[in-house]
XYZ file of C-alpha atoms in Angstrom:
763
model
C -64.303 -30.687 26.718
C -64.277 -34.061 25.025
C -67.346 -35.282 23.212
C -68.474 -38.924 23.205
C -71.276 -40.798 21.672
C -73.272 -40.867 24.935
C -72.782 -37.370 26.261
C -70.302 -34.627 27.071
C -67.592 -35.094 29.663
C -66.430 -32.157 31.772
C -62.838 -31.234 32.548
C -63.409 -32.465 36.133
C -63.958 -35.964 34.825
C -67.591 -35.955 35.771
C -70.033 -37.238 33.205
C -73.333 -35.535 32.454
C -75.980 -37.375 30.489
C -79.197 -36.100 29.054
C -81.874 -37.902 27.111
C -81.338 -37.611 23.375
C -84.333 -36.732 21.235
C -84.306 -39.061 18.366
C -82.020 -41.849 17.346
C -78.187 -41.636 17.812
C -77.653 -41.505 14.022
C -79.235 -38.056 14.025
C -76.703 -36.873 16.562
C -73.833 -38.367 14.593
C -74.951 -36.545 11.445
C -75.199 -33.322 13.415
C -71.682 -33.767 14.777
C -70.247 -34.445 11.316
C -71.930 -31.321 9.927
C -70.655 -29.126 12.726
C -67.083 -30.406 12.429
C -66.997 -30.404 8.614
C -68.416 -26.909 8.126
C -66.690 -25.208 11.067
C -64.995 -21.908 10.130
C -61.773 -23.117 11.708
C -59.516 -25.936 10.734
C -60.060 -29.135 12.688
C -58.023 -32.333 12.563
C -58.148 -35.528 14.674
C -55.053 -37.719 15.062
C -54.675 -41.258 16.419
C -52.017 -42.256 18.912
C -49.546 -42.879 16.053
C -50.040 -39.270 14.990
C -51.889 -40.170 11.772
C -54.827 -38.152 10.492
C -58.243 -39.648 11.340
C -60.353 -36.671 10.301
C -59.693 -33.319 8.475
C -62.439 -30.792 7.902
C -62.987 -28.635 4.832
C -61.367 -25.464 6.181
C -58.114 -27.199 7.127
C -57.954 -28.849 3.707
C -58.185 -25.373 2.194
C -55.426 -24.089 4.432
C -53.170 -27.039 3.614
C -54.203 -27.048 -0.073
C -54.386 -30.824 0.241
C -57.691 -32.765 -0.110
C -59.178 -34.195 3.086
C -59.013 -37.796 1.847
C -55.272 -37.347 1.158
C -54.716 -36.587 4.824
C -56.340 -39.687 6.295
C -53.788 -42.293 7.300
C -50.820 -39.943 6.768
C -48.668 -38.112 9.286
C -48.275 -34.328 9.211
C -44.763 -34.768 7.834
C -46.091 -37.003 5.042
C -48.636 -34.395 4.026
C -46.922 -31.107 4.787
C -43.270 -31.979 4.463
C -40.888 -30.050 6.690
C -43.747 -27.782 7.774
C -45.416 -30.798 9.415
C -42.501 -31.315 11.769
C -43.715 -28.575 14.128
C -47.244 -30.062 14.199
C -45.837 -33.525 14.865
C -43.690 -32.127 17.660
C -46.695 -30.466 19.348
C -48.801 -33.643 18.996
C -46.003 -35.645 20.597
C -45.930 -33.330 23.559
C -49.700 -33.677 24.091
C -49.485 -37.449 23.703
C -46.696 -37.677 26.270
C -48.211 -35.333 28.864
C -51.911 -35.764 28.275
C -52.282 -32.028 28.793
C -53.763 -29.679 26.186
C -51.320 -27.422 24.349
C -53.101 -24.139 23.665
C -52.529 -20.857 21.886
C -49.591 -21.827 19.681
C -49.527 -18.458 17.911
C -47.688 -17.625 14.696
C -46.171 -14.169 14.262
C -47.346 -11.666 11.679
C -50.215 -9.274 11.003
C -52.261 -12.214 9.632
C -51.373 -14.637 12.455
C -52.805 -18.120 13.219
C -53.316 -19.947 16.490
C -53.297 -23.731 16.965
C -54.876 -25.544 19.958
C -54.082 -29.217 20.698
C -56.511 -31.281 22.934
C -56.261 -34.846 24.220
C -59.450 -36.916 23.512
C -60.460 -39.541 26.132
C -63.113 -42.258 26.340
C -65.631 -42.909 29.176
C -62.953 -44.595 31.187
C -60.590 -41.589 30.816
C -58.217 -43.400 28.540
C -56.515 -41.265 25.833
C -57.401 -42.594 22.383
C -57.007 -39.476 20.077
C -55.721 -35.894 19.786
C -57.699 -33.009 18.335
C -56.045 -29.928 16.702
C -57.972 -26.738 16.029
C -56.387 -24.186 13.646
C -57.795 -20.694 14.160
C -56.678 -18.216 11.475
C -56.761 -14.690 12.827
C -56.936 -12.575 9.716
C -55.395 -9.217 10.241
C -57.937 -6.621 11.086
C -58.193 -3.341 9.202
C -56.330 -1.511 11.907
C -53.506 -4.059 12.004
C -53.091 -4.030 8.228
C -53.125 -0.238 8.083
C -50.576 0.082 10.854
C -48.271 -2.433 9.139
C -48.557 -0.796 5.708
C -48.141 2.674 7.216
C -44.950 1.565 8.969
C -43.753 -0.040 5.747
C -44.478 3.122 3.724
C -42.599 5.266 6.219
C -39.585 2.970 6.067
C -39.620 2.868 2.256
C -39.855 6.664 2.005
C -36.694 7.097 4.049
C -34.359 6.695 1.080
C -34.108 7.509 -2.624
C -31.275 5.119 -3.375
C -32.360 2.139 -5.475
C -30.517 -0.626 -3.587
C -31.243 0.922 -0.184
C -35.006 0.939 -0.862
C -34.893 -2.748 -1.762
C -33.017 -3.528 1.438
C -35.675 -1.677 3.412
C -38.388 -3.806 1.764
C -36.702 -6.974 3.026
C -36.209 -5.514 6.506
C -39.882 -4.528 6.747
C -41.040 -8.053 5.865
C -38.915 -9.784 8.551
C -40.188 -10.843 11.036
C -43.660 -9.404 10.540
C -44.404 -11.484 7.434
C -41.599 -13.981 7.049
C -38.620 -15.674 8.630
C -36.534 -14.539 5.723
C -37.169 -12.348 2.718
C -35.278 -11.874 -0.535
C -35.572 -9.296 -3.343
C -34.384 -10.258 -6.829
C -34.209 -7.984 -9.900
C -33.704 -8.692 -13.574
C -30.837 -6.772 -15.128
C -30.839 -5.399 -18.650
C -28.762 -8.348 -19.875
C -31.418 -10.832 -18.650
C -29.522 -12.066 -15.601
C -31.194 -12.266 -12.184
C -29.413 -10.660 -9.244
C -30.322 -10.788 -5.579
C -29.974 -7.230 -4.301
C -31.442 -7.526 -0.809
C -32.026 -10.233 1.811
C -33.099 -10.268 5.463
C -33.158 -13.334 7.760
C -33.707 -14.239 11.398
C -31.599 -17.392 11.466
C -27.974 -16.508 10.738
C -27.034 -20.105 9.968
C -29.689 -20.301 7.291
C -28.735 -16.814 6.149
C -25.226 -18.024 5.395
C -26.549 -21.016 3.459
C -29.015 -18.867 1.533
C -26.231 -16.459 0.591
C -24.113 -19.357 -0.608
C -27.090 -20.594 -2.596
C -27.611 -17.297 -4.444
C -23.914 -16.499 -4.956
C -22.758 -19.903 -6.168
C -25.883 -21.224 -7.889
C -28.142 -18.277 -8.585
C -31.740 -18.535 -9.755
C -32.931 -20.382 -12.808
C -34.433 -17.614 -15.022
C -36.212 -20.222 -17.184
C -38.033 -22.008 -14.341
C -41.758 -22.575 -14.908
C -42.587 -21.768 -11.277
C -40.985 -19.620 -8.607
C -38.954 -16.442 -8.986
C -38.012 -17.012 -12.629
C -41.645 -17.365 -13.723
C -42.778 -14.308 -11.751
C -39.953 -12.172 -13.198
C -41.087 -13.107 -16.699
C -44.434 -11.464 -15.974
C -46.234 -14.296 -14.220
C -48.763 -13.803 -11.397
C -48.100 -14.073 -7.695
C -47.486 -17.573 -6.325
C -48.609 -18.966 -2.937
C -47.196 -22.191 -1.517
C -48.651 -22.861 1.978
C -46.454 -25.955 2.065
C -43.369 -26.029 -0.119
C -43.642 -29.074 -2.398
C -40.492 -30.855 -3.368
C -41.466 -30.284 -7.019
C -40.911 -26.560 -6.502
C -37.374 -27.228 -5.303
C -36.673 -29.624 -8.159
C -37.964 -27.115 -10.739
C -35.698 -24.331 -9.500
C -32.608 -26.477 -8.852
C -29.767 -26.322 -11.389
C -28.135 -29.590 -10.335
C -28.139 -32.162 -7.521
C -25.904 -30.044 -5.308
C -28.213 -27.118 -5.753
C -31.231 -29.279 -4.881
C -29.589 -30.555 -1.694
C -28.834 -26.997 -0.667
C -32.447 -25.949 -1.265
C -33.751 -28.826 0.813
C -31.378 -27.973 3.680
C -33.095 -24.601 4.134
C -36.248 -26.329 5.489
C -38.622 -23.879 3.846
C -42.136 -24.342 5.249
C -44.251 -21.855 3.281
C -43.426 -19.471 0.420
C -44.997 -16.443 -1.260
C -43.523 -14.917 -4.443
C -45.037 -11.620 -5.639
C -43.887 -9.398 -8.539
C -42.540 -5.877 -8.192
C -44.208 -3.991 -11.022
C -43.997 -0.310 -11.925
C -45.241 1.466 -15.055
C -46.473 -1.848 -16.446
C -43.067 -3.502 -16.256
C -42.015 -6.253 -13.832
C -38.485 -5.489 -12.711
C -38.214 -7.666 -9.596
C -39.722 -10.251 -7.298
C -40.332 -10.281 -3.545
C -39.953 -13.717 -1.933
C -41.334 -14.381 1.585
C -40.430 -17.667 3.310
C -41.176 -19.239 6.677
C -38.916 -21.821 8.324
C -38.588 -22.248 12.088
C -41.778 -20.375 12.968
C -43.892 -23.019 11.247
C -46.254 -20.386 9.959
C -48.399 -21.412 7.008
C -49.278 -18.719 4.493
C -52.854 -18.286 3.346
C -54.795 -16.017 0.963
C -54.844 -13.178 3.510
C -51.045 -13.311 3.716
C -50.806 -13.252 -0.083
C -53.056 -10.163 -0.272
C -50.989 -8.385 2.341
C -47.747 -9.312 0.556
C -49.131 -7.939 -2.720
C -50.047 -4.656 -1.006
C -46.513 -4.433 0.364
C -45.058 -5.246 -3.073
C -47.164 -2.505 -4.698
C -45.905 0.107 -2.242
C -42.344 -1.202 -2.536
C -42.479 -1.091 -6.357
C -43.649 2.528 -6.264
C -40.832 3.456 -3.872
C -38.307 1.583 -6.005
C -39.567 3.296 -9.151
C -39.216 6.689 -7.485
C -35.722 5.741 -6.424
C -34.955 4.602 -9.967
C -36.174 7.917 -11.402
C -34.173 9.794 -8.801
C -31.075 7.784 -9.660
C -31.568 8.439 -13.370
C -31.925 12.155 -12.683
C -28.791 12.058 -10.565
C -26.889 10.188 -13.264
C -27.990 12.698 -15.897
C -26.970 15.561 -13.616
C -23.573 13.962 -13.000
C -23.154 13.274 -16.722
C -23.956 16.910 -17.452
C -21.513 18.054 -14.793
C -18.838 15.772 -16.231
C -19.569 17.054 -19.728
C -19.321 20.664 -18.592
C -16.154 19.895 -16.648
C -14.679 18.045 -19.619
C -15.566 20.927 -21.934
C -14.025 23.448 -19.583
C -10.982 21.244 -19.223
C -10.692 20.908 -22.989
C -10.950 24.691 -23.343
C -8.269 25.130 -20.681
C -6.038 22.596 -22.443
C -6.537 24.315 -25.802
C -5.835 27.721 -24.260
C -2.760 26.367 -22.498
C -1.379 24.828 -25.698
C -2.199 27.962 -27.680
C -0.345 30.123 -25.172
C 2.593 27.714 -25.198
C 2.656 27.729 -29.006
C 2.599 31.537 -29.013
C 5.588 31.601 -26.688
C 7.474 29.020 -28.758
C 6.796 30.927 -31.989
C 7.572 34.383 -30.589
C 11.326 34.061 -30.531
C 14.206 31.945 -31.728
C 16.149 32.653 -28.553
C 16.208 29.088 -27.269
C 16.966 29.662 -23.596
C 14.505 32.517 -23.203
C 11.696 30.632 -24.925
C 12.152 27.438 -22.913
C 12.256 29.402 -19.646
C 8.961 31.096 -20.489
C 7.340 27.728 -21.278
C 8.657 26.266 -18.027
C 7.150 29.179 -16.142
C 3.846 28.610 -17.967
C 3.595 25.003 -16.720
C 3.395 26.247 -13.127
C -0.027 27.754 -13.824
C -1.749 24.483 -14.643
C 0.404 21.353 -14.734
C 3.148 21.253 -12.128
C 4.832 22.824 -9.115
C 8.337 22.406 -10.517
C 9.503 22.258 -14.136
C 13.032 21.509 -15.339
C 14.297 21.339 -18.923
C 17.706 20.009 -19.970
C 19.094 19.734 -23.498
C 21.352 17.021 -24.846
C 24.619 18.452 -26.079
C 27.957 17.045 -27.125
C 29.400 16.902 -23.616
C 26.238 15.872 -21.742
C 23.149 17.592 -20.424
C 22.879 21.369 -20.266
C 20.415 22.945 -17.890
C 18.213 25.386 -19.762
C 15.308 26.078 -17.407
C 14.231 25.427 -13.818
C 10.974 27.004 -12.626
C 9.402 27.003 -9.162
C 6.934 29.275 -7.425
C 9.440 29.992 -4.642
C 12.319 32.007 -6.102
C 14.746 31.050 -3.314
C 13.966 27.371 -3.731
C 14.205 27.788 -7.497
C 17.723 29.192 -7.152
C 18.731 26.237 -4.975
C 17.289 23.821 -7.506
C 19.185 25.488 -10.340
C 22.389 25.212 -8.379
C 21.770 21.533 -7.677
C 20.679 20.710 -11.229
C 23.693 22.491 -12.705
C 25.873 19.691 -11.369
C 23.821 16.996 -13.069
C 25.491 17.006 -16.474
C 25.403 13.219 -16.724
C 22.107 11.506 -17.566
C 23.153 8.418 -15.667
C 22.861 4.791 -16.751
C 19.740 3.458 -18.482
C 18.629 1.990 -15.164
C 18.214 5.514 -13.805
C 14.989 7.387 -14.700
C 16.626 10.169 -16.736
C 18.932 7.785 -18.560
C 16.023 5.442 -19.284
C 13.880 8.233 -20.795
C 16.756 9.496 -22.962
C 17.633 5.968 -24.095
C 14.111 4.780 -24.906
C 12.468 8.043 -25.951
C 9.389 7.211 -23.844
C 7.855 9.072 -20.927
C 8.033 7.800 -17.356
C 5.587 8.571 -14.541
C 7.019 8.042 -11.051
C 4.937 8.022 -7.886
C 6.724 9.141 -4.725
C 9.916 10.131 -6.601
C 11.560 11.008 -3.306
C 12.006 7.261 -2.740
C 13.901 6.785 -6.019
C 17.706 6.557 -5.955
C 19.009 9.339 -8.185
C 22.419 9.406 -9.812
C 24.122 12.646 -8.809
C 27.814 13.655 -8.676
C 27.665 14.823 -5.088
C 25.196 13.013 -2.902
C 25.682 15.369 -0.020
C 23.494 16.237 2.914
C 22.374 19.561 1.427
C 21.085 17.836 -1.686
C 19.175 15.237 0.306
C 17.679 17.975 2.482
C 16.573 19.886 -0.598
C 14.850 16.822 -2.053
C 13.116 16.195 1.276
C 12.003 19.828 1.408
C 10.422 19.476 -2.032
C 8.244 16.582 -0.787
C 7.732 15.287 -4.324
C 4.546 13.239 -4.791
C 4.599 12.682 -8.546
C 7.226 13.124 -11.269
C 6.640 12.989 -15.008
C 9.767 12.712 -17.192
C 9.273 13.263 -20.930
C 11.736 13.227 -23.824
C 12.001 16.222 -26.124
C 12.039 14.687 -29.583
C 12.310 16.058 -33.103
C 12.900 14.181 -36.311
C 13.213 10.882 -34.471
C 15.992 12.224 -32.235
C 15.926 12.938 -28.504
C 17.160 16.501 -28.090
C 16.414 16.956 -24.411
C 14.268 16.038 -21.435
C 11.500 17.840 -19.532
C 10.547 16.994 -15.961
C 7.293 18.065 -14.285
C 6.999 17.574 -10.529
C 4.096 17.840 -8.123
C 4.715 18.363 -4.432
C 2.775 18.366 -1.202
C -0.808 17.133 -1.274
C -1.428 17.578 -5.007
C -2.738 14.405 -6.679
C -0.570 12.512 -9.187
C -0.807 13.246 -12.901
C -3.930 11.714 -14.403
C -4.076 10.385 -18.002
C -5.460 13.659 -19.397
C -2.739 15.724 -17.726
C -0.096 13.255 -18.857
C -1.292 13.514 -22.470
C -1.280 17.330 -22.231
C 2.250 17.348 -20.828
C 3.488 14.992 -23.563
C 1.933 17.223 -26.245
C 3.706 20.207 -24.710
C 7.000 18.293 -24.639
C 6.557 17.410 -28.311
C 6.084 21.052 -29.246
C 9.036 22.137 -27.125
C 11.193 19.490 -28.803
C 10.262 20.767 -32.266
C 10.926 24.357 -31.164
C 14.321 23.366 -29.775
C 15.218 21.631 -33.017
C 14.066 24.627 -35.084
C 16.063 27.027 -32.912
C 19.157 24.908 -33.305
C 18.706 24.712 -37.072
C 18.243 28.468 -37.166
C 21.400 28.989 -35.125
C 23.343 26.696 -37.402
C 21.989 28.463 -40.471
C 22.807 31.818 -38.915
C 26.389 30.797 -38.326
C 26.706 29.519 -41.887
C 25.086 32.661 -43.264
C 27.325 34.893 -41.180
C 30.432 33.091 -42.405
C 29.216 33.167 -46.015
C 28.322 36.863 -45.897
C 31.647 37.811 -44.359
C 33.371 35.986 -47.194
C 31.497 38.128 -49.761
C 32.438 41.483 -48.201
C 35.884 42.975 -47.731
C 37.039 42.515 -44.166
C 38.413 46.095 -44.088
C 38.085 49.039 -46.418
C 41.453 50.140 -47.805
C 42.968 53.532 -47.169
C 42.952 55.528 -50.420
C 44.975 58.738 -50.362
C 42.795 61.806 -50.633
C 39.525 59.926 -50.192
C 37.334 58.850 -47.289
C 35.360 55.680 -47.831
C 32.551 54.375 -45.597
C 30.132 51.483 -46.084
C 27.136 50.082 -44.281
C 25.562 46.711 -45.010
C 22.134 45.683 -43.789
C 20.247 42.697 -45.222
C 16.620 43.270 -46.155
C 14.001 41.433 -44.117
C 13.995 39.952 -40.630
C 16.434 37.120 -40.053
C 18.264 37.503 -43.400
C 22.016 37.639 -43.008
C 22.833 36.650 -46.577
C 21.622 39.136 -49.141
C 22.192 39.859 -52.801
C 24.035 43.164 -52.262
C 27.769 43.556 -52.052
C 30.464 46.171 -52.306
C 34.209 46.024 -52.949
C 37.176 48.369 -53.165
C 40.420 47.081 -54.702
C 43.308 48.001 -56.986
C 43.145 46.862 -60.598
C 46.028 45.743 -62.760
C 46.828 49.319 -63.747
C 47.296 50.364 -60.152
C 44.065 52.331 -59.985
C 41.430 51.858 -57.323
C 38.193 50.226 -58.369
C 34.940 50.740 -56.433
C 32.177 48.192 -57.093
C 28.617 48.156 -55.725
C 26.334 45.326 -56.851
C 22.979 43.812 -56.149
C 21.682 40.323 -56.930
C 17.925 39.960 -56.898
C 16.832 37.595 -54.165
C 18.317 36.504 -50.870
C 19.818 33.410 -49.412
C 22.454 30.930 -50.469
C 21.606 30.940 -54.189
C 21.781 34.731 -54.358
C 25.066 34.576 -52.455
C 26.469 32.164 -55.049
C 25.688 34.632 -57.870
C 27.118 37.436 -55.725
C 30.362 35.530 -55.270
C 30.569 34.911 -59.008
C 30.071 38.614 -59.747
C 32.527 39.851 -57.135
C 35.393 37.564 -58.000
C 34.789 37.844 -61.743
C 35.044 41.648 -61.469
C 38.245 41.352 -59.452
C 39.779 38.895 -61.926
C 38.822 40.846 -65.068
C 39.945 44.168 -63.558
C 43.480 42.883 -63.456
C 43.758 43.188 -67.264
C 40.714 45.194 -68.328
C 40.843 48.779 -67.096
C 37.618 50.119 -68.594
C 34.558 49.728 -66.346
C 32.360 48.886 -69.284
C 34.757 46.180 -70.358
C 34.750 44.713 -66.882
C 30.968 44.556 -66.855
C 30.865 43.074 -70.350
C 33.180 40.300 -69.234
C 30.977 39.757 -66.160
C 27.961 39.441 -68.406
C 29.668 36.811 -70.552
C 30.706 34.827 -67.482
C 27.220 35.033 -66.043
C 25.748 33.763 -69.310
C 28.033 30.753 -69.275
C 27.661 29.831 -65.605
C 24.069 30.871 -64.813
C 21.980 31.550 -67.934
C 19.082 33.905 -67.320
C 20.531 35.457 -64.165
C 20.364 39.217 -63.797
C 22.236 41.826 -61.847
C 22.662 45.489 -61.307
C 26.082 46.972 -60.717
C 27.929 50.264 -60.556
C 31.617 50.105 -61.359
C 33.660 53.223 -60.699
C 37.358 53.853 -61.177
C 38.740 56.829 -59.276
C 41.983 58.435 -60.435
C 45.234 57.719 -58.684
C 45.609 61.466 -58.195
C 42.393 62.462 -56.456
C 43.714 65.807 -55.318
C 43.653 67.079 -58.888
C 40.675 67.389 -61.114
C 41.489 64.148 -62.825
C 38.222 62.673 -64.012
C 36.848 59.571 -62.276
C 35.519 56.912 -64.618
C 32.195 55.473 -63.696
C 30.289 52.585 -65.220
C 26.575 52.000 -64.487
C 24.455 49.049 -65.485
C 20.752 49.405 -65.978
C 18.233 47.230 -64.098
C 17.510 44.086 -66.108
C 13.774 44.456 -65.699
C 14.067 47.761 -67.542
C 16.715 46.646 -69.988
C 14.596 47.427 -73.090
C 13.644 50.909 -71.982
C 17.134 51.564 -70.665
C 18.677 50.635 -74.004
C 16.281 52.965 -75.774
C 17.088 55.726 -73.363
C 20.777 55.150 -73.872
C 20.404 55.391 -77.632
C 17.913 58.291 -77.732
C 19.310 60.469 -74.976
C 22.369 62.314 -76.150
C 22.675 63.992 -72.802
C 23.223 60.614 -71.150
C 26.206 60.040 -73.412
C 27.524 63.556 -72.838
C 27.839 63.312 -69.104
C 29.140 59.820 -69.466
C 27.406 56.887 -67.763
C 28.629 53.655 -69.245
C 25.400 51.666 -69.471
C 25.559 47.888 -69.889
C 22.571 45.561 -69.766
C 23.926 42.456 -67.996
C 21.167 39.915 -68.565
C 23.218 36.774 -68.509
C 22.779 36.493 -72.248
C 25.357 36.962 -74.950
C 23.513 39.772 -76.693
C 23.652 43.085 -74.844
C 23.737 46.790 -75.478
C 25.794 49.506 -73.912
C 26.101 53.227 -74.177
C 29.466 54.886 -74.779
C 31.468 55.493 -71.660
C 31.717 58.990 -70.312
C 33.386 60.791 -67.461
C 32.262 62.582 -64.321
C 34.619 64.808 -62.476
C 34.284 64.584 -58.709
C 36.032 67.607 -57.308
C 37.695 67.772 -53.926
C 35.123 68.088 -51.149
C 32.361 66.557 -53.265
C 30.765 63.221 -52.443
C 29.654 60.258 -54.509
C 27.159 57.804 -52.987
C 26.148 54.478 -54.480
C 23.247 52.513 -53.035
C 21.706 49.183 -53.938
C 18.083 49.550 -52.777
C 15.125 47.227 -52.903
C 13.384 46.688 -56.206
C 10.483 48.839 -55.115
C 12.706 51.806 -54.317
C 14.878 51.221 -57.334
C 11.938 51.452 -59.673
C 9.885 54.155 -57.977
C 11.561 56.119 -55.233
C 14.647 57.357 -57.047
C 14.735 59.096 -60.364
C 17.263 58.103 -62.965
C 19.709 60.647 -64.498
C 19.096 58.973 -67.812
C 15.358 59.407 -67.603
C 13.693 61.868 -69.934
C 10.093 62.452 -70.953
C 10.592 60.622 -74.211
C 12.191 57.727 -72.480
C 9.349 57.574 -70.003
C 6.732 57.359 -72.786
C 8.666 54.735 -74.674
C 9.106 52.560 -71.614
C 5.410 52.007 -70.950
C 4.909 49.156 -73.476
C 7.952 47.460 -72.017
C 6.513 47.828 -68.525
C 3.263 46.266 -69.647
C 5.120 43.364 -71.254
C 7.135 42.887 -68.098
C 3.985 42.275 -66.024
C 3.224 39.125 -68.047
C 6.780 37.799 -68.108
C 7.833 35.154 -65.562
C 10.746 36.671 -63.620
C 13.961 34.763 -63.184
C 14.864 33.525 -59.745
C 17.984 35.674 -59.451
C 18.798 38.882 -61.310
C 22.088 40.678 -61.558
C 21.446 44.119 -63.024
C 23.055 47.561 -62.956
C 20.483 50.307 -62.500
C 21.458 53.829 -63.343
C 18.882 55.151 -60.903
C 20.676 53.694 -57.904
C 23.633 55.965 -58.438
C 23.187 59.215 -56.548
C 26.073 61.446 -57.560
C 26.602 65.080 -56.873
C 29.170 65.991 -59.519
C 30.376 68.545 -62.002
C 30.551 67.623 -65.670
C 33.874 67.485 -67.438
C 33.312 70.796 -69.176
C 32.172 72.409 -65.952
C 29.090 73.888 -67.467
C 26.278 71.807 -66.077
C 25.350 70.107 -62.808
C 23.572 66.806 -62.240
C 21.134 66.742 -59.342
C 19.424 63.632 -58.024
C 15.709 64.006 -57.289
C 12.869 61.769 -56.118
C 10.707 62.303 -59.219
C 13.518 62.262 -61.784
C 16.862 63.880 -62.400
C 17.040 67.389 -63.822
C 19.860 69.201 -65.670
C-alpha cells in the first residue's frame, strides 16, 4: 500500500478516505515517528535514485548517518555494495512493479523489499525500500555451529583444519573466506582460502602471492594479528583498501575485487593470537551486521580450539618422529661402529693380504652392498684380489670376467678416473655406463645385465698419499642407492683397507729383506766332517721375527782344524744382525791365524770395542781335533754372559775345578779390559755328544745351571745381581755364557764326569 497525505490507497487503485481527528500536522508527526523508529530499515528514493529519507535503523546498518544519505545515490554512500541496491531500484523504476523478498544467504540473512510510491493520480514519484534483518534464530545458529564443529573435528592436521574453516564459512557466511597465520619470523602467510567466484579467486590468489599482506597496517588483518579486536566493515571504505595496499598496483588489485562487506576476527588459543579469519561478501550484496560479527567470532573460537588441538597433535607427532629418528640414528651408529670394529679385527688378524681382503669383501655383503670387488695396483696393472657376491655361481663368473680387466682404462673411464684423482665416485644406473674391457663380448654384456646394477660406489685405497688399489661396492635390484651416511661408512672402510694393504706390503718387503739377511748370516750347508755328525736348527724368538741375534758356523781354520762357533747377540732385528755379522766374520778372519779359541774370542772382543763400544755377546768356540776317531782332546772356549761378567770372573778365579776341566772363559764386553780363565780341554769320546744352545736370556739365567757355578760363586754373585738391576742395559749384547753349553763329556784324566742339570752342574 502507498500512503498519502489524504488517506491510504489500495493496490486496486481505489481510494478510501476517512475523517482525520485533529489537524494534518498531527498525522504527519505520527508518520515520521513510525518511520523513524521502525525496527526495520526504511529508505525512500526519488526518481533519480537519490535518498530522500533514511530511518535510524538503516543508518545503523549502513554505519552512515541519516543526513549523509540524503541527496546521495546508494553507490555514493555504500560504494560497490550500493550497486546491487541501485540495480534493484532501476528495475522497480522501469517496471513500476514491486520487487520483494530479495534475500541474502547465510544464517543471519536479510531481506529487502522495493515498492513503487504513487500519488493520487497514480503517477510514480518515489521508491521505498524496506530492509528486514532476519537474525539467525537459536536453532539456526546451533545447527550451523554444530555442522562447523563436526567439520573441524574431522582432521588433526594443522593446515587441513584451517582449510576446513574456510570451507565452512563459504557460502553460509561469506562469498569468500581467507585464513592467515603469523609465522615465527613475523611474516604473514595465507594458508587457506575458499571462494565462490573462480575469477575473483584467481585475482585474490595473485594478490596474496605477489603482494602479500601489510603486517604493519593499522586496520585489517595486520592489526588483528598484532592482537587487535575484531573488525566489522558493513561497507568496505576505500580508506581500508588504501591502508592495506603496498603500492598503486596493489591498490588497483584490491579495488578490482569489489568487496562489499568485510569481517576480520582473530584466531586466539591459550592467550595468543596466531591467525585471522577474514569473511568477505561480493556478488551476493550481503551487508554484515553485529549478529554476523557475533556468529563469526563463535566460529573463530571453535576454529582456534580445533587448530590448537591440531598444533598440539602435530608437535606430538614431530617429537615422536624426532625420537624415532634419534633411536634409528643411534642404532645405525651402533651398527656402523660394530661393522668398523669387525672390519678392523679382520684387518688386524692376519698379514696375509689376499685372505684378509677377501674376508673384508665378504663382510660388506652383510650391510653395505650386494657385490664387492677389490683390485690392487701393481707394476704391470691391476690385480684382482677379491670378488664377493651372495650367489657363488655368479661370484665365480664375476671373478672370471674381472680377471681380464688388468687395465684401469683412461682417466675418462670410472676406474681410471678414481685411480688418477684419488677421489670416490658414485654412479647411478652403472649398467648404462660404457666400461673399458678387453673383450666386450656377448657373455660379458649378459652378465652385466643379469646383475641389474642400480648403484655403484668406486673408492680408492690410499695409504701415505699413494693410491694402492680400488674398491667397488655395487647394489643391484630394487635396493636404494648409497646415501651419504653409507657412502661415508664405505669410504672409512676403504681407508682402513688401504692402510692394511700398505702395512701388509711393507711387512712382505721386510720379510724378504730379513730372510735374505738371515740367510747371509748362516752357513748355507753344514760341512761333512769325517767321524762326526753335525745337525743344526734355527728358530727366531717371537712371532714374525726372521732376523735374530743367534748364529752358528762350522769352518776350517788356518791350521786345517774344524772350528764350531755358536753365538748369540742380545736383541733382534737389523741392528742385532749387524753385530752378528761382525762377530761371525771376525771369528772366521781371526781363526785363519789364531788357533786358540780364547785368542779368537779376545780378538773378537777388541774388534767389538772398536766398532761398537758397549756391545755385548755370548759365544762358545770349540775346536774339534782333525782325528776324531782317537781320543784326541777337543778344545772348547766358552764366554760368560756379559750381564754376569763380574760374578763369572770371580767364579773363574775362585773355582779351581773350572780351570781343571778346562773352559776357556772370556768376558767379551766390547771394552778393552777383560778377564779370562786359563784354557782347558774336554775329551769327547766316540759315541758321545756335545750340544751347544743359545737360549733366551730368561732361560740362560735361570733354567740351565752352569758348570762353573759353585755355592761360593752363587753367594758372591748376589751383590752383582743387585747392582745389575739398577744399571741401564745396552741395546745389543754379545756375551758367551758358560751355562748355555750342555756337554756330556769325560775329563782328560778320565776320572770325573760333568753332568748338566737344571738347578746347577754337579761333579
